Coordinates of C-alpha atoms in Angstrom, one line a residue:
K143 CA 48.1 10.8 -78.2
D144 CA 44.4 10.4 -77.2
G145 CA 45.0 11.7 -73.7
G146 CA 46.9 14.7 -75.0
E147 CA 44.1 15.7 -77.3
M148 CA 41.5 15.5 -74.6
G149 CA 43.6 17.6 -72.3
C150 CA 43.8 20.3 -74.9
T151 CA 40.1 20.3 -75.5
Q152 CA 39.4 20.7 -71.8
E153 CA 41.9 23.5 -71.5
F154 CA 40.2 25.3 -74.5
N155 CA 36.8 25.0 -72.9
I156 CA 38.1 26.5 -69.7
I157 CA 39.6 29.5 -71.6
L158 CA 36.1 30.2 -73.2
G159 CA 34.4 29.9 -69.8
T160 CA 32.3 26.9 -70.8
K161 CA 32.0 23.7 -68.8
R162 CA 29.1 22.0 -70.6
P163 CA 28.5 20.6 -74.1
R164 CA 27.4 23.0 -76.8
D165 CA 23.8 21.7 -77.1
E166 CA 23.2 22.2 -73.4
E167 CA 24.5 25.8 -73.6
E168 CA 22.1 26.7 -76.4
E169 CA 19.1 25.3 -74.6
E170 CA 20.0 27.3 -71.5
I171 CA 20.4 30.5 -73.5
K172 CA 17.0 30.0 -75.2
A173 CA 15.4 29.5 -71.8
R174 CA 16.9 32.7 -70.4
R175 CA 15.9 34.7 -73.4
K176 CA 12.3 33.3 -73.1
Q177 CA 12.1 34.3 -69.5
A178 CA 13.5 37.8 -70.2
S179 CA 11.0 38.2 -73.1
A180 CA 8.2 37.2 -70.9
R181 CA 9.3 39.7 -68.2
E182 CA 9.7 42.4 -70.8
H183 CA 6.3 41.8 -72.3
G184 CA 4.7 41.9 -68.9
R185 CA 6.4 45.1 -68.1
H186 CA 5.2 46.7 -71.4
R187 CA 1.6 45.6 -70.7
E188 CA 1.7 47.2 -67.4
E189 CA 3.1 50.4 -68.9
E190 CA 0.5 50.4 -71.7
S191 CA -2.3 49.9 -69.2
A192 CA -1.0 52.7 -67.1
A193 CA -0.8 54.9 -70.3
L194 CA -4.3 54.1 -71.3
E195 CA -5.6 54.9 -67.9
E196 CA -3.7 58.2 -68.0
T197 CA -5.1 59.0 -71.5
D198 CA -8.7 58.3 -70.4
D199 CA -8.1 60.6 -67.4
E200 CA -6.8 63.3 -69.8
K201 CA -9.8 62.9 -72.1
K202 CA -12.2 63.2 -69.2
K203 CA -10.3 66.4 -68.1
L204 CA -10.4 67.8 -71.6
L205 CA -14.1 67.1 -71.9
Q206 CA -14.8 68.8 -68.6
I207 CA -12.7 71.8 -69.7
I208 CA -14.6 72.1 -73.0
E209 CA -18.0 71.7 -71.3
R210 CA -16.9 74.3 -68.7
D211 CA -15.8 76.7 -71.5
G212 CA -19.0 76.2 -73.3
E213 CA -21.0 77.0 -70.2
E214 CA -18.9 80.1 -69.6
E215 CA -19.4 81.2 -73.3
D216 CA -23.1 80.7 -72.9
E217 CA -23.1 82.7 -69.7
E218 CA -20.9 85.5 -71.2
E219 CA -22.7 85.7 -74.5
E220 CA -24.5 89.0 -74.7
P221 CA -27.3 90.0 -77.1
L222 CA -26.1 92.0 -80.1
D223 CA -26.7 95.7 -79.7
E224 CA -25.3 99.0 -81.0
S225 CA -22.5 99.0 -78.4
S226 CA -21.3 95.5 -79.3
V227 CA -21.5 96.2 -83.0
K228 CA -19.5 99.5 -82.6
K229 CA -16.9 97.6 -80.6
M230 CA -16.7 94.9 -83.3
I231 CA -16.4 97.5 -86.1
L232 CA -13.6 99.3 -84.2
T233 CA -11.7 96.1 -83.8
F234 CA -12.1 95.4 -87.5
E235 CA -10.8 98.8 -88.5
K236 CA -7.7 98.4 -86.2
R237 CA -6.9 94.9 -87.6
S238 CA -7.5 96.0 -91.2
Y239 CA -5.2 99.0 -90.7
K240 CA -2.5 96.9 -89.1
N241 CA -2.7 94.3 -91.9
Q242 CA -2.4 97.0 -94.5
E243 CA 0.5 98.6 -92.6
L244 CA 2.5 95.3 -92.4
R245 CA 1.8 94.5 -96.0
I246 CA 3.3 97.9 -97.0
K247 CA 6.2 97.5 -94.7
F248 CA 7.0 93.9 -95.6
P249 CA 5.7 93.4 -99.1
D250 CA 8.2 90.5 -99.9
N251 CA 7.9 88.8 -96.5
P252 CA 4.5 87.1 -96.1
E253 CA 5.4 85.6 -92.7
K254 CA 5.5 89.1 -91.2
F255 CA 1.9 89.9 -92.0
M256 CA 0.4 86.4 -92.0
E257 CA -0.7 86.6 -88.4
S258 CA -2.4 90.0 -88.9
E259 CA -4.2 88.5 -91.9
L260 CA -5.6 85.7 -89.8
D261 CA -6.6 88.1 -87.1
L262 CA -8.4 90.2 -89.7
N263 CA -10.2 87.1 -91.0
D264 CA -11.3 86.2 -87.4
I265 CA -13.0 89.6 -86.8
I266 CA -14.7 89.5 -90.2
Q267 CA -16.1 86.1 -89.3
E268 CA -17.4 87.6 -86.0
M269 CA -19.0 90.4 -88.0
H270 CA -21.0 87.9 -89.9
V271 CA -23.6 88.0 -87.0
I272 CA -24.5 91.5 -88.1
A273 CA -26.1 90.0 -91.2
T274 CA -28.9 88.7 -89.0
M275 CA -29.7 92.2 -87.7
P276 CA -30.8 94.5 -90.6
G277 CA -31.8 97.1 -88.1
L278 CA -28.1 97.7 -87.3
Y279 CA -26.9 98.0 -90.9
H280 CA -26.8 101.8 -90.5
L281 CA -23.9 101.5 -88.1
L282 CA -21.8 99.9 -90.9
V283 CA -22.4 103.0 -93.0
E284 CA -22.1 105.6 -90.2
L285 CA -18.7 104.2 -89.0
N286 CA -17.4 103.9 -92.6
A287 CA -17.1 100.1 -92.3
V288 CA -18.7 99.6 -95.7
Q289 CA -15.8 101.5 -97.4
S290 CA -13.3 99.4 -95.5
L291 CA -15.0 96.2 -96.6
L292 CA -15.1 97.4 -100.2
G293 CA -11.4 98.0 -99.9
L294 CA -10.8 94.4 -99.1
L295 CA -12.1 93.4 -102.5
G296 CA -8.8 94.7 -103.9
H297 CA -6.8 92.9 -101.2
D298 CA -3.7 91.4 -102.9
N299 CA -2.7 88.1 -101.4
T300 CA -1.5 86.2 -104.4
D301 CA 2.1 86.0 -103.0
I302 CA 1.2 84.2 -99.7
L303 CA 0.1 80.7 -98.8
Q304 CA -3.0 79.0 -100.3
L305 CA -4.6 79.2 -96.9
L306 CA -4.8 83.0 -97.1
K307 CA -6.2 82.7 -100.7
Q308 CA -9.0 80.7 -99.2
L309 CA -9.5 83.2 -96.5
S310 CA -9.9 85.9 -99.1
W311 CA -12.8 84.2 -100.9
E312 CA -14.4 83.2 -97.6
R313 CA -14.1 86.8 -96.6
L314 CA -15.8 87.8 -99.8
S315 CA -18.8 85.6 -99.3
T316 CA -18.9 86.5 -95.6
D317 CA -18.9 90.2 -96.0
F318 CA -21.6 90.4 -98.6
S319 CA -23.9 87.8 -97.2
L320 CA -25.2 91.0 -95.7
T321 CA -26.9 91.4 -99.1
D322 CA -29.0 88.2 -98.8
I323 CA -32.4 89.1 -100.2
D324 CA -34.5 87.5 -97.5
T325 CA -32.5 89.4 -94.8
L326 CA -32.7 92.7 -96.8
H327 CA -36.5 92.5 -96.8
E328 CA -36.7 92.1 -93.1
S329 CA -35.7 95.7 -92.6
E330 CA -36.1 97.7 -95.8
E331 CA -34.9 100.9 -94.2
G332 CA -31.7 99.4 -93.0
A333 CA -31.2 97.7 -96.3
E334 CA -31.7 100.9 -98.2
V335 CA -28.9 102.6 -96.2
L336 CA -26.6 99.7 -96.9
I337 CA -27.4 99.4 -100.6
D338 CA -26.9 103.2 -101.0
A339 CA -23.5 103.0 -99.4
L340 CA -22.5 100.0 -101.6
V341 CA -23.7 101.7 -104.8
E342 CA -22.0 105.0 -103.8
G343 CA -18.8 103.1 -103.3
Q344 CA -19.1 101.6 -106.8
V345 CA -19.3 98.1 -105.4
V346 CA -20.0 96.5 -108.8
A347 CA -16.8 98.0 -110.4
L348 CA -14.8 96.6 -107.5
L349 CA -16.4 93.2 -107.8
V350 CA -15.6 93.2 -111.5
Q351 CA -12.0 94.0 -110.8
N352 CA -11.9 91.1 -108.3
L353 CA -13.5 88.8 -110.9
E354 CA -10.9 89.6 -113.4
R355 CA -8.1 88.2 -111.2
L356 CA -9.8 85.0 -110.2
D357 CA -8.6 81.7 -111.6
E358 CA -11.6 79.4 -111.8
S359 CA -9.5 76.3 -112.2
V360 CA -8.9 76.7 -108.4
K361 CA -12.0 75.6 -106.5
E362 CA -11.8 78.3 -103.9
E363 CA -11.6 81.0 -106.5
A364 CA -14.4 79.5 -108.6
D365 CA -16.5 79.7 -105.4
G366 CA -15.5 83.3 -105.2
V367 CA -16.9 83.9 -108.7
H368 CA -20.2 82.2 -107.6
N369 CA -20.4 84.3 -104.4
T370 CA -19.8 87.5 -106.3
L371 CA -22.6 86.8 -108.8
G372 CA -24.9 86.1 -105.8
I373 CA -24.1 89.5 -104.4
V374 CA -25.1 91.2 -107.7
E375 CA -28.3 89.1 -108.0
N376 CA -29.5 90.0 -104.4
M377 CA -28.8 93.7 -104.9
A378 CA -30.5 93.7 -108.3
E379 CA -33.6 92.0 -106.9
F380 CA -33.8 94.5 -104.0
R381 CA -33.1 97.5 -106.3
P382 CA -33.7 96.8 -110.0
E383 CA -32.7 100.3 -111.1
M384 CA -29.1 99.6 -110.2
C385 CA -28.9 97.2 -113.1
T386 CA -28.1 100.0 -115.5
E387 CA -25.2 101.2 -113.3
A388 CA -24.0 97.6 -113.0
A389 CA -23.8 97.2 -116.8
Q390 CA -22.0 100.5 -117.1
Q391 CA -19.4 99.5 -114.5
G392 CA -18.1 96.6 -116.6
L393 CA -20.2 93.7 -115.4
M394 CA -22.0 93.3 -118.7
Q395 CA -18.7 92.9 -120.6
W396 CA -17.4 90.5 -118.1
L397 CA -20.5 88.3 -118.3
L398 CA -20.3 88.3 -122.1
K399 CA -16.6 87.3 -122.0
R400 CA -17.2 84.6 -119.5
L401 CA -20.1 83.1 -121.5
K402 CA -18.1 83.1 -124.7
A403 CA -15.0 81.6 -123.1
K404 CA -14.2 78.1 -124.4
M405 CA -14.6 76.4 -121.0
P406 CA -16.6 73.3 -120.0
F407 CA -20.2 74.0 -118.9
D408 CA -20.4 74.5 -115.1
A409 CA -22.5 76.1 -112.4
N410 CA -20.7 79.5 -112.9
K411 CA -21.6 79.6 -116.6
L412 CA -25.2 78.9 -115.7
Y413 CA -25.2 81.6 -113.1
C414 CA -23.6 84.1 -115.5
S415 CA -26.5 83.5 -118.0
E416 CA -29.0 84.1 -115.1
V417 CA -27.5 87.3 -113.9
L418 CA -27.2 88.5 -117.5
A419 CA -31.0 87.9 -118.0
I420 CA -31.7 89.8 -114.8
L421 CA -29.6 92.8 -115.8
L422 CA -31.3 93.0 -119.2
Q423 CA -34.8 92.7 -117.8
N424 CA -34.2 95.8 -115.7
N425 CA -31.8 97.8 -117.9
D426 CA -32.6 100.8 -120.0
G427 CA -29.0 101.3 -121.1
E428 CA -29.6 101.1 -124.9
P429 CA -25.9 100.8 -126.0
C430 CA -25.4 97.8 -123.8
L431 CA -28.5 96.1 -125.2
L432 CA -27.5 96.9 -128.8
Y433 CA -24.1 95.5 -128.3
L434 CA -25.5 92.3 -126.8
C435 CA -28.3 91.7 -129.3
H436 CA -26.1 92.0 -132.4
N437 CA -22.7 90.7 -131.2
F438 CA -23.5 88.0 -128.7
A439 CA -27.0 86.6 -128.2
L440 CA -27.5 85.3 -131.7
F441 CA -24.0 84.0 -131.8
V442 CA -24.4 81.9 -128.7
I443 CA -28.0 80.8 -129.4
Q444 CA -27.2 79.3 -132.8
V445 CA -25.4 76.5 -131.1
F446 CA -28.8 75.1 -130.1
K447 CA -30.4 75.1 -133.5
R448 CA -29.6 71.5 -134.4
H449 CA -28.8 69.8 -131.0
N450 CA -30.5 69.8 -127.6
P451 CA -28.8 70.8 -124.4
S452 CA -27.2 67.7 -122.7
T453 CA -28.4 68.5 -119.2
A454 CA -31.3 70.3 -117.4
E455 CA -28.8 72.9 -116.2
E456 CA -27.6 73.6 -119.8
Q457 CA -31.2 73.9 -120.9
E458 CA -31.8 76.4 -118.2
M459 CA -28.8 78.4 -119.5
M460 CA -30.2 78.3 -123.0
E461 CA -33.5 79.6 -121.9
N462 CA -31.7 82.4 -120.0
L463 CA -30.0 83.4 -123.2
F464 CA -33.3 83.4 -125.1
D465 CA -34.8 85.6 -122.4
S466 CA -31.9 88.0 -122.7
L467 CA -32.5 88.3 -126.4
C468 CA -36.2 89.0 -125.8
S469 CA -35.2 91.8 -123.4
C470 CA -33.0 93.2 -126.1
L471 CA -35.9 93.2 -128.6
M472 CA -38.0 95.3 -126.3
L473 CA -36.0 98.2 -127.7
S474 CA -37.4 99.2 -131.0
S475 CA -34.0 100.0 -132.4
N476 CA -32.9 96.5 -131.8
R477 CA -35.5 95.1 -134.2
D478 CA -33.5 96.4 -137.1
R479 CA -30.3 94.9 -135.9
F480 CA -32.1 91.6 -135.4
L481 CA -33.3 91.7 -139.0
K482 CA -29.8 92.5 -140.4
G483 CA -28.2 89.9 -138.2
E484 CA -30.5 87.2 -139.8
G485 CA -32.2 86.5 -136.5
L486 CA -35.5 85.7 -138.3
Q487 CA -33.8 83.0 -140.4
L488 CA -32.2 81.5 -137.3
M489 CA -35.5 81.4 -135.4
N490 CA -37.4 80.0 -138.4
L491 CA -34.8 77.2 -138.7
M492 CA -35.1 76.4 -135.0
L493 CA -38.9 76.1 -135.4
R494 CA -38.4 73.6 -138.3
E495 CA -35.8 71.5 -136.5
K496 CA -38.3 70.7 -133.7
K497 CA -35.6 70.8 -131.0
I498 CA -36.1 72.0 -127.4
S499 CA -35.2 75.5 -128.6
R500 CA -38.4 75.7 -130.6
S501 CA -40.5 77.1 -127.8
S502 CA -38.0 79.8 -127.0
A503 CA -37.5 80.7 -130.7
L504 CA -41.3 81.1 -130.9
K505 CA -41.2 83.6 -128.0
V506 CA -38.3 85.5 -129.7
L507 CA -40.3 85.8 -133.0
D508 CA -43.2 87.2 -131.0
H509 CA -41.0 89.9 -129.5
A510 CA -39.4 90.7 -132.9
M511 CA -42.7 91.3 -134.7
I512 CA -44.9 93.0 -132.2
G513 CA -45.9 96.6 -132.6
P514 CA -45.3 99.0 -135.5
E515 CA -41.5 98.6 -135.0
G516 CA -41.8 95.0 -136.0
T517 CA -43.2 95.8 -139.5
D518 CA -40.0 95.1 -141.4
N519 CA -39.5 91.8 -139.5
C520 CA -43.1 90.8 -140.4
H521 CA -42.5 91.4 -144.1
K522 CA -39.2 89.6 -144.0
F523 CA -40.8 86.6 -142.2
V524 CA -43.2 86.1 -145.1
D525 CA -40.4 86.5 -147.6
I526 CA -38.4 83.6 -146.0
L527 CA -41.5 81.4 -146.2
G528 CA -42.2 81.7 -142.5
L529 CA -45.9 81.1 -143.0
R530 CA -45.2 77.5 -143.9
T531 CA -43.6 77.2 -140.4
I532 CA -46.0 79.1 -138.2
F533 CA -49.3 77.8 -139.5
P534 CA -48.6 74.1 -138.7
L535 CA -47.9 75.3 -135.1
F536 CA -51.2 77.2 -135.2
M537 CA -53.2 74.2 -136.5
K538 CA -51.9 71.8 -133.8
S539 CA -50.2 72.5 -130.5
P540 CA -47.4 70.1 -129.7
K541 CA -48.7 67.3 -127.4
K542 CA -45.3 67.1 -125.7
I543 CA -43.6 70.4 -125.3
K544 CA -39.9 69.6 -124.6
K545 CA -39.1 72.9 -122.9
V546 CA -39.5 72.6 -119.2
G547 CA -42.0 75.0 -117.8
T548 CA -43.7 75.8 -121.2
T549 CA -47.4 75.1 -121.3
E550 CA -49.9 74.7 -124.1
K551 CA -51.4 78.0 -123.3
E552 CA -48.0 79.8 -123.6
H553 CA -47.5 78.1 -127.0
E554 CA -50.9 79.2 -128.3
E555 CA -50.4 82.7 -126.9
H556 CA -47.1 83.2 -128.8
V557 CA -48.5 81.7 -132.1
C558 CA -51.7 83.9 -131.9
S559 CA -49.6 87.0 -131.0
I560 CA -47.4 86.4 -134.1
L561 CA -50.4 86.1 -136.4
A562 CA -52.0 89.2 -134.9
S563 CA -48.7 91.1 -135.5
L564 CA -48.6 89.9 -139.1
L565 CA -52.2 91.0 -139.7
R566 CA -51.5 94.4 -138.2
N567 CA -48.2 95.1 -140.0
L568 CA -48.4 93.4 -143.4
R569 CA -49.3 95.3 -146.5
G570 CA -49.7 94.5 -150.2
Q571 CA -48.8 91.1 -151.5
Q572 CA -47.5 89.8 -148.2
R573 CA -50.9 90.5 -146.6
T574 CA -52.7 88.8 -149.4
R575 CA -50.5 85.7 -149.0
L576 CA -51.4 85.6 -145.3
L577 CA -55.2 85.9 -145.9
N578 CA -55.1 83.2 -148.5
K579 CA -53.9 80.8 -145.9
F580 CA -57.2 81.2 -144.1
T581 CA -59.1 80.0 -147.2
E582 CA -57.0 77.0 -147.9
N583 CA -58.5 73.4 -147.5
D584 CA -62.0 74.6 -147.0
S585 CA -61.1 77.3 -144.5
E586 CA -59.6 74.8 -142.0
K587 CA -57.6 77.6 -140.3
V588 CA -60.8 79.6 -139.6
D589 CA -62.2 76.4 -138.0
R590 CA -59.1 76.1 -135.8
L591 CA -59.4 79.8 -134.9
M592 CA -63.0 79.3 -133.8
E593 CA -62.0 76.2 -131.9
L594 CA -59.5 78.2 -129.9
Y595 CA -62.0 81.0 -129.4
F596 CA -64.5 78.7 -127.7
K597 CA -61.8 76.9 -125.7
Y598 CA -60.6 80.2 -124.1
L599 CA -64.1 81.7 -123.9
D600 CA -65.2 78.7 -121.7
A601 CA -62.1 79.2 -119.5
M602 CA -62.8 82.9 -119.1
Q603 CA -66.4 82.4 -118.2
A604 CA -65.4 79.9 -115.5
A605 CA -62.8 82.4 -114.1
D606 CA -65.3 85.3 -114.3
K607 CA -67.9 83.3 -112.4
K608 CA -65.4 82.6 -109.6
I609 CA -64.3 86.2 -109.4
D610 CA -67.9 87.5 -109.3
G611 CA -68.5 85.1 -106.4
E612 CA -65.5 86.6 -104.5
K613 CA -66.7 90.1 -105.2
H614 CA -70.2 89.3 -104.0
D615 CA -68.7 87.9 -100.7
M616 CA -66.6 91.0 -100.3
V617 CA -69.6 93.3 -100.7
R618 CA -71.6 91.2 -98.3
R619 CA -68.9 91.6 -95.7
G620 CA -68.8 95.3 -96.3
E621 CA -65.4 95.4 -97.9
I622 CA -64.6 98.0 -100.5
I623 CA -63.4 96.9 -103.9
D624 CA -60.9 99.6 -104.8
D625 CA -58.9 100.2 -108.0
D626 CA -56.0 98.0 -106.7
M627 CA -58.3 95.1 -106.1
E628 CA -59.9 95.6 -109.6
D629 CA -56.4 95.5 -111.1
E630 CA -55.6 92.3 -109.2
F631 CA -58.8 90.7 -110.5
Y632 CA -57.9 91.8 -114.1
L633 CA -54.5 90.2 -113.8
R634 CA -56.1 87.0 -112.6
R635 CA -58.3 87.0 -115.7
L636 CA -55.3 87.5 -117.9
D637 CA -53.6 84.6 -116.3
A638 CA -56.7 82.5 -116.9
G639 CA -56.5 83.1 -120.6
L640 CA -58.1 86.5 -121.3
F641 CA -55.1 87.8 -123.2
V642 CA -55.1 84.8 -125.6
L643 CA -58.9 85.3 -126.1
Q644 CA -58.3 88.9 -126.9
L645 CA -55.7 88.0 -129.5
I646 CA -58.1 85.5 -131.1
C647 CA -60.9 88.0 -131.2
Y648 CA -58.5 90.6 -132.8
I649 CA -57.5 88.0 -135.5
M650 CA -61.1 87.3 -136.1
A651 CA -62.0 91.0 -136.6
E652 CA -59.0 91.5 -138.9
I653 CA -59.8 88.6 -141.2
C654 CA -63.5 89.4 -141.3
N655 CA -62.6 93.0 -142.4
A656 CA -60.4 91.7 -145.2
N657 CA -63.2 91.7 -147.9
V658 CA -63.0 87.9 -148.2
P659 CA -66.6 86.8 -148.1
Q660 CA -65.6 83.1 -147.6
I661 CA -63.9 83.9 -144.3
R662 CA -66.6 86.2 -143.0
Q663 CA -69.4 83.7 -143.7
R664 CA -67.4 80.9 -142.0
V665 CA -66.9 82.9 -138.8
H666 CA -70.6 83.9 -138.6
Q667 CA -71.7 80.3 -139.4
I668 CA -69.7 78.8 -136.6
L669 CA -70.8 81.4 -134.1
N670 CA -74.4 80.7 -134.9
M671 CA -73.9 76.9 -134.7
R672 CA -72.4 77.2 -131.2
G673 CA -75.1 79.6 -130.0
S674 CA -72.7 82.5 -129.6
S675 CA -72.9 86.0 -130.9
I676 CA -70.9 88.9 -132.3
K677 CA -71.8 90.9 -129.2
I678 CA -69.5 88.8 -127.0
V679 CA -66.6 89.3 -129.5
R680 CA -67.2 93.0 -129.5
H681 CA -67.3 93.2 -125.7
I682 CA -63.9 91.4 -125.5
L683 CA -62.3 93.6 -128.1
K684 CA -63.6 96.8 -126.4
E685 CA -62.0 95.7 -123.1
Y686 CA -58.8 94.9 -125.0
A687 CA -58.8 98.4 -126.6
E688 CA -59.3 100.1 -123.2
N689 CA -56.3 98.3 -121.7
I690 CA -53.9 98.4 -124.7
G691 CA -50.7 100.5 -124.7
D692 CA -47.0 100.0 -124.2
G693 CA -46.9 102.4 -121.3
K694 CA -44.5 104.8 -123.1
N695 CA -46.3 106.4 -126.0
Q696 CA -49.7 107.9 -125.5
E697 CA -50.1 108.7 -129.2
F698 CA -49.6 105.0 -130.1
R699 CA -52.1 104.0 -127.5
E700 CA -54.8 106.3 -128.9
S701 CA -54.2 105.4 -132.5
E702 CA -54.3 101.7 -131.8
Q703 CA -57.5 102.1 -129.8
K704 CA -59.1 103.9 -132.7
R705 CA -58.0 101.3 -135.2
I706 CA -59.5 98.4 -133.1
L707 CA -62.8 100.3 -132.7
D708 CA -62.9 100.9 -136.5
L709 CA -62.6 97.1 -137.0
L710 CA -65.5 96.6 -134.6
E711 CA -67.7 98.9 -136.6
N712 CA -67.4 96.7 -139.7
F713 CA -67.4 93.5 -137.8

């Protein structure tokens, strides 16, 4: 039995092709696999090494090609001249026409015109170099390239890939970087030609149309809004008179809508407030200003009556809005709208709240009350107990003025200007209430007035001494001091504090002519104690009368001069 079993086992092993025990077989298989793996690993290492050597060789070849191409480009690069610009513009026109043709032919198949759109973008990128050569701007106009560029502002690419959207906004910023203000001033003649063509082509209206279709939730399109506002700012700085046309072409309405939109504060909102202030400072379009003053500025500004802006950028926006309101109030007809819109109450509240907006509110009150057109506002201010607000600010200038850029001199200038307007415009009971303030607490407000008088008188005497020295040096060198130079010296004196000193002297003359012996005696007493005299005050007021006037109404100028000189007679 045992022998039979062993024979069967040997026969089974022969059938499987095995002649050794199972353990020996497994060891031999493992050894073979290990040898094969080692051979395979070595072969792979050889192949990788060869591949790396080949890659290094390819990199070296590519670098050589790039360097060679760069050298060839440097050699082939030619200076920009009229011929090359004309060639560039011709290529642009061809590509623009081709893109337009393909868009019309295949409106629902973006793939058909995508390549032409990219070619168009390439040539526009090349044309960017023209921005550095203002002397060649006239070629853009003569070859009608400006009209073609303006036409691209209406380029409809909302149905193609996002890449082409980005190209559109890059195109916008590229095209009109031609209007960079520093570049424009390099060649004013060329800039004039370009700006004329842009204005004639109603560039602002086209820009507004483009703004309407931008979605600022997309970064590229938000950048397009910012670039567009930059174009308007540069053009307005170079040619301020175009601001009226810009407002009439829809830009004012778009800015108002954007500022009123319930969107988080961002750089574009700040830029909108800046452009709005620029437009209003250079705008004589009364309907636009009326609309703004009554329906927008007060509505937006009231947000800041009880809380401060959270960032420096938001504070800058707030100040731009206050500046816009001040520009509105330069129109006499807007003073009445300001009064009816309870602007005085809002400004008075801001002064009492002692927030950052207080300095700006003070400036707005100054604009609202100045001149004969501010008479109604002056009376209303007294009625709403505004004297209780303004005199504490007169008695003591804030040590720390929160508004960035506001100085103590500016604060005192606005306060004194408001008091001068009140003394000029008030009549009857309201004027009596104002004069009584100067007699309260042993005439402390007269003492403060005289304190300010000597402060600015000293500053002016120091400035005059410096200017006299410069004039003496000019005469010694044989230079002529013409009218322009005299005007420049006068502006320097105003900056040094002459205007504030003139306002103080005007207030002094008004209260001394009010038939209140207590006030007159106190003024003369302090002047004598400080070794000064009435003659200095008279000289300052005469100079003030000679230079007074709003530049528009000669009759007002003459009547105001006569009134000031009458005050001097009794002073």
